[in-house]
Tab-separated table of N, CA and C in Angstrom:
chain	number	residue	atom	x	y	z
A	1267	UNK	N	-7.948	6.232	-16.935
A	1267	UNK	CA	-7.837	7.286	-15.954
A	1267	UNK	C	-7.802	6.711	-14.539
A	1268	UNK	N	-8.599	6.061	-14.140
A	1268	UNK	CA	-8.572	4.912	-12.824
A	1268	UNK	C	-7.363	4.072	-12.821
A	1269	UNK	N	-6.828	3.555	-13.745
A	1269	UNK	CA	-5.527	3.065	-13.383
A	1269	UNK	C	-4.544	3.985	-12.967
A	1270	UNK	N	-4.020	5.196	-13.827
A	1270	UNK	CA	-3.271	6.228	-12.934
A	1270	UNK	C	-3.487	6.542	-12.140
A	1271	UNK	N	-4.703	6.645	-11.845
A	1271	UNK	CA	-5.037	7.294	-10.076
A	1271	UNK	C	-4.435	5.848	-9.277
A	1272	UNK	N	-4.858	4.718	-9.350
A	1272	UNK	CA	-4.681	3.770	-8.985
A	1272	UNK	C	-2.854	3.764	-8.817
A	1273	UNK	N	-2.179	4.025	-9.645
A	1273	UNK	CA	-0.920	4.010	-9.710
A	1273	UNK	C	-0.482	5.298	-8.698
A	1274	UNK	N	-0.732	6.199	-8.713
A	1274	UNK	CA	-0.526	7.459	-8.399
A	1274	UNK	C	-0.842	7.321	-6.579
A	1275	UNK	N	-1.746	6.290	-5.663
A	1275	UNK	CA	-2.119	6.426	-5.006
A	1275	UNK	C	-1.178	5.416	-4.571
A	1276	UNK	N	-1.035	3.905	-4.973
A	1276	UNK	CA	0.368	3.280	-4.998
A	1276	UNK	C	1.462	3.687	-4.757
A	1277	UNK	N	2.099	4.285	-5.522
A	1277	UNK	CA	3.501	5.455	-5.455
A	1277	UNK	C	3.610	5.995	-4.238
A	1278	UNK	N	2.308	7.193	-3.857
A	1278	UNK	CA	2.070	7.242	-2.228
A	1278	UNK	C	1.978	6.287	-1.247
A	1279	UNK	N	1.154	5.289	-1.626
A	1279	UNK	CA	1.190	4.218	-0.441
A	1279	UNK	C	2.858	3.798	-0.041
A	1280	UNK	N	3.315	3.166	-1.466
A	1280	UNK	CA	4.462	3.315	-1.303
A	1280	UNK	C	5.811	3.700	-0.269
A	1281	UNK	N	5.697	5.495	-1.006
A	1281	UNK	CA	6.603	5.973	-0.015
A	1281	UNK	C	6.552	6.279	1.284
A	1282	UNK	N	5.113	6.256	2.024
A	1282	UNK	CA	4.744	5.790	3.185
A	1282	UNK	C	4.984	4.557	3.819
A	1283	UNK	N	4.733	3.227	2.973
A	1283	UNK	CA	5.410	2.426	3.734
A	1283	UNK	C	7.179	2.342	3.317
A	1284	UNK	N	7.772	2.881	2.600
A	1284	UNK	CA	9.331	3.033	2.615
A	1284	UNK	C	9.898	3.524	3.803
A	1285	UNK	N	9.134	4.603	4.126
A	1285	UNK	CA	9.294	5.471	5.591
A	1285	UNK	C	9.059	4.583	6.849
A	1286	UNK	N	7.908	3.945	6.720
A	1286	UNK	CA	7.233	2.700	8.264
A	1286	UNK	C	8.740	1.675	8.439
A	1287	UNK	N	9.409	1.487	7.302
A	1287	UNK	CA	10.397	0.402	7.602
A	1287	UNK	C	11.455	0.642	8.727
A	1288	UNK	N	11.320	2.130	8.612
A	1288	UNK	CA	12.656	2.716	9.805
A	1288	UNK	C	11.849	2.393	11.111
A	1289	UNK	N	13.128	2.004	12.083
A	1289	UNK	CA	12.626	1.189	13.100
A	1289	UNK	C	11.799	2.598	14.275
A	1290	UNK	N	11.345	2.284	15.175
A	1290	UNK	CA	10.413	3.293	15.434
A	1290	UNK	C	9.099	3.840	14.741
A	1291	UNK	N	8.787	3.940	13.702
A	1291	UNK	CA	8.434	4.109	12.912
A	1291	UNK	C	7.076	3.286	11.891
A	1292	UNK	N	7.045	2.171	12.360
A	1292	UNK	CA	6.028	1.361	11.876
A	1292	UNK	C	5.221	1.218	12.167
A	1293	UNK	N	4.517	2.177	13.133
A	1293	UNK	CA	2.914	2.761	12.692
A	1293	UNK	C	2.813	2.888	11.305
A	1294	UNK	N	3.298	3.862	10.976
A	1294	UNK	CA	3.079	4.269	9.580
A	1294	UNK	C	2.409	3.342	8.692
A	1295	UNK	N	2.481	2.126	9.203
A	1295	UNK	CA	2.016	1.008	8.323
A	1295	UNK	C	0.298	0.775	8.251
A	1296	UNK	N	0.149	1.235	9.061
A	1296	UNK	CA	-1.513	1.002	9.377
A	1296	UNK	C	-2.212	2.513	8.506
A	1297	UNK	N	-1.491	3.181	8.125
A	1297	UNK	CA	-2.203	4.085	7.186
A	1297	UNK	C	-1.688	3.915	5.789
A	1298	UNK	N	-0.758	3.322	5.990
A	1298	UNK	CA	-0.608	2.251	4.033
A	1298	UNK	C	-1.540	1.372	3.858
A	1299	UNK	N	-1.966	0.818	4.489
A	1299	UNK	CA	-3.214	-0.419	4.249
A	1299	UNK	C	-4.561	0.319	3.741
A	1300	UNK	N	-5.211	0.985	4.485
A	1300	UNK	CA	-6.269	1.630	3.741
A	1300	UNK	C	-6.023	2.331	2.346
A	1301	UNK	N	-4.856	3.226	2.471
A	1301	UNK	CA	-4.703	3.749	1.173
A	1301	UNK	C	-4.581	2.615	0.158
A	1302	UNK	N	-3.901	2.077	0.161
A	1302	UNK	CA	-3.391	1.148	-1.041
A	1302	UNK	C	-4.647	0.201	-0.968
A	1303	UNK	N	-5.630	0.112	0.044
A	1303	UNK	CA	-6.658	-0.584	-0.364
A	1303	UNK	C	-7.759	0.498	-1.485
A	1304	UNK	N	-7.593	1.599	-1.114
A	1304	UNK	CA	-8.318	2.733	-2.137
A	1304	UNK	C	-7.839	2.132	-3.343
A	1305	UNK	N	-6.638	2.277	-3.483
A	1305	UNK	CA	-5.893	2.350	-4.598
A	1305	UNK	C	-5.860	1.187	-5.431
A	1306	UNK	N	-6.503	-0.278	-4.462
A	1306	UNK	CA	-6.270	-1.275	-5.096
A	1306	UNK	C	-8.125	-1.505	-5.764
A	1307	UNK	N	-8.768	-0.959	-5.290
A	1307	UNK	CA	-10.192	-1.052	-5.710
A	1307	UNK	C	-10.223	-0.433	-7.113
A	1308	UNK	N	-9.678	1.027	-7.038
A	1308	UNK	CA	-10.001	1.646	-7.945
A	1308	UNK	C	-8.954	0.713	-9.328
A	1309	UNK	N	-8.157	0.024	-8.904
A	1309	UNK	CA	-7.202	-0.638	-9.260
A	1309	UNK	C	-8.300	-1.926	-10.426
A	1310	UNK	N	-9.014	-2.298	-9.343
A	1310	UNK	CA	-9.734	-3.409	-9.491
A	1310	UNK	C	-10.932	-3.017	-10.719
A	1311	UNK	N	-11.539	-1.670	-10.671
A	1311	UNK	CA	-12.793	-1.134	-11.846
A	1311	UNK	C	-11.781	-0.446	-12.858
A	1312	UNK	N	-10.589	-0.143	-12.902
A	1312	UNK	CA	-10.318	-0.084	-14.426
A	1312	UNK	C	-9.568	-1.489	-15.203
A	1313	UNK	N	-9.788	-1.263	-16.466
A	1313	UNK	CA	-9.272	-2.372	-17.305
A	1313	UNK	C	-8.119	-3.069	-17.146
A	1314	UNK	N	-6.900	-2.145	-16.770
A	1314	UNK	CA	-5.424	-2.813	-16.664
A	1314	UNK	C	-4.993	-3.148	-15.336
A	1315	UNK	N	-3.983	-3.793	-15.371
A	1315	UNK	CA	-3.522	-4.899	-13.596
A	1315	UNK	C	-2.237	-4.122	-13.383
A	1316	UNK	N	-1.413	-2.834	-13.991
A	1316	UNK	CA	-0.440	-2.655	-13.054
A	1316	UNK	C	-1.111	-1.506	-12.226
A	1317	UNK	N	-1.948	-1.237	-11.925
A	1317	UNK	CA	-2.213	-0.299	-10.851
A	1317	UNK	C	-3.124	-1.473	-9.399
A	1318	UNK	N	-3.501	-2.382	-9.637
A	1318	UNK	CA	-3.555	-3.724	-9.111
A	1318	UNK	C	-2.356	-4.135	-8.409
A	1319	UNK	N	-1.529	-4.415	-9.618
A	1319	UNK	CA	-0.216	-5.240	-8.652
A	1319	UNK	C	0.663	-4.700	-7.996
A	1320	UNK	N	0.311	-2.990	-7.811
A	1320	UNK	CA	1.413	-2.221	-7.111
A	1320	UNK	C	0.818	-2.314	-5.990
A	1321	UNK	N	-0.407	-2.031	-5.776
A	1321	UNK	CA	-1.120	-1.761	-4.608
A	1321	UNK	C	-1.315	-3.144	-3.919
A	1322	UNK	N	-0.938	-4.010	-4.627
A	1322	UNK	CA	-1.451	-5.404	-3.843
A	1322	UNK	C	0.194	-5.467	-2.789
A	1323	UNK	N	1.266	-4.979	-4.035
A	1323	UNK	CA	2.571	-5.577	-3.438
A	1323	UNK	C	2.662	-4.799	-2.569
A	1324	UNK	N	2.152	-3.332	-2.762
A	1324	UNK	CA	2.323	-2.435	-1.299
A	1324	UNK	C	1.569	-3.006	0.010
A	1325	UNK	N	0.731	-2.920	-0.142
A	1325	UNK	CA	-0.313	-4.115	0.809
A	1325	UNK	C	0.601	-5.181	1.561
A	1326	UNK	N	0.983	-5.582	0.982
A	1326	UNK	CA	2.162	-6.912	1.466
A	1326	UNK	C	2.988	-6.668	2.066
A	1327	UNK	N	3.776	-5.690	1.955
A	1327	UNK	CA	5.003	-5.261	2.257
A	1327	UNK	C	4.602	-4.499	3.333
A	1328	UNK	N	3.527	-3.814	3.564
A	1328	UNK	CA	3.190	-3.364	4.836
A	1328	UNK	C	2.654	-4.604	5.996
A	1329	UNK	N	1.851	-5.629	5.401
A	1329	UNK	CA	1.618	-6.495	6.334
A	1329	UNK	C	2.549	-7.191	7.225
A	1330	UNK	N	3.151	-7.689	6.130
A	1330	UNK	CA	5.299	-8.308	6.668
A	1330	UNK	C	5.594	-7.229	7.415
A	1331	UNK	N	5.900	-5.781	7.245
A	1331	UNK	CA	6.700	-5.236	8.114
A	1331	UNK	C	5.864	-4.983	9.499
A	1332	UNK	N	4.112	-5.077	9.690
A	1332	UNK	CA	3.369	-5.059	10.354
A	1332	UNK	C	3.958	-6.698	11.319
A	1333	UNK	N	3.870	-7.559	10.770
A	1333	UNK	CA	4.128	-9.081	11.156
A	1333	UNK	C	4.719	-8.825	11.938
A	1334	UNK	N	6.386	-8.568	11.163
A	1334	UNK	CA	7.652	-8.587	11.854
A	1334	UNK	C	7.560	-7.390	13.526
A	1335	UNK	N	6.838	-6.460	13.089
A	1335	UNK	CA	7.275	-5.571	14.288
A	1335	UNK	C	5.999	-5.682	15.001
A	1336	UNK	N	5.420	-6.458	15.616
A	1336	UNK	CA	4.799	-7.077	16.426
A	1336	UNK	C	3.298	-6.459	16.119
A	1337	UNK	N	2.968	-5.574	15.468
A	1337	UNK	CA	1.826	-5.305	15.198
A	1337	UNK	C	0.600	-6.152	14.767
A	1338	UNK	N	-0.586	-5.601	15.218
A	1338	UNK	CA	-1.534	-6.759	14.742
A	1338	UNK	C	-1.983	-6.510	13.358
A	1339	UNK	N	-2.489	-8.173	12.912
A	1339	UNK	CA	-2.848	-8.061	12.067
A	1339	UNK	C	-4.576	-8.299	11.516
């Protein structure tokens, strides 16, 4: 049950940072990080790793686009 939520919160993190990539726009990134950190905890207390490795790769992909557009990190 914690992994779907975990997945489910991913998916959102997700399409939030899909949206931060448009230029203007990459704030958005600083409220993908907390979520997908929710998502990666709860990720972390159930048994299976793909609700883990979504939230980690979302994580990432917000940091890079954080990097790139001068935001801190």
């Amino acid at each position: 049950m914690l992994n779907v939520l975990s997945l489910l919160i991913g998916i959102v993190a997700g399409l939030i940072a899909a949206f931060g990539i448009i230029p203007f726009v990459g704030w958005a990134n600083w409220f993908v990080i907390p979520i997908a950190g929710l998502g990666l905890v709860l990720g972390l207390i159930s048994r299976r790793k793909e609700g883990q490795i979504l939230n980690v790769v979302v994580i990432a992909i917000a940091l890079v686009r954080l990097s790139l557009g001068g935001g801190f990190i």
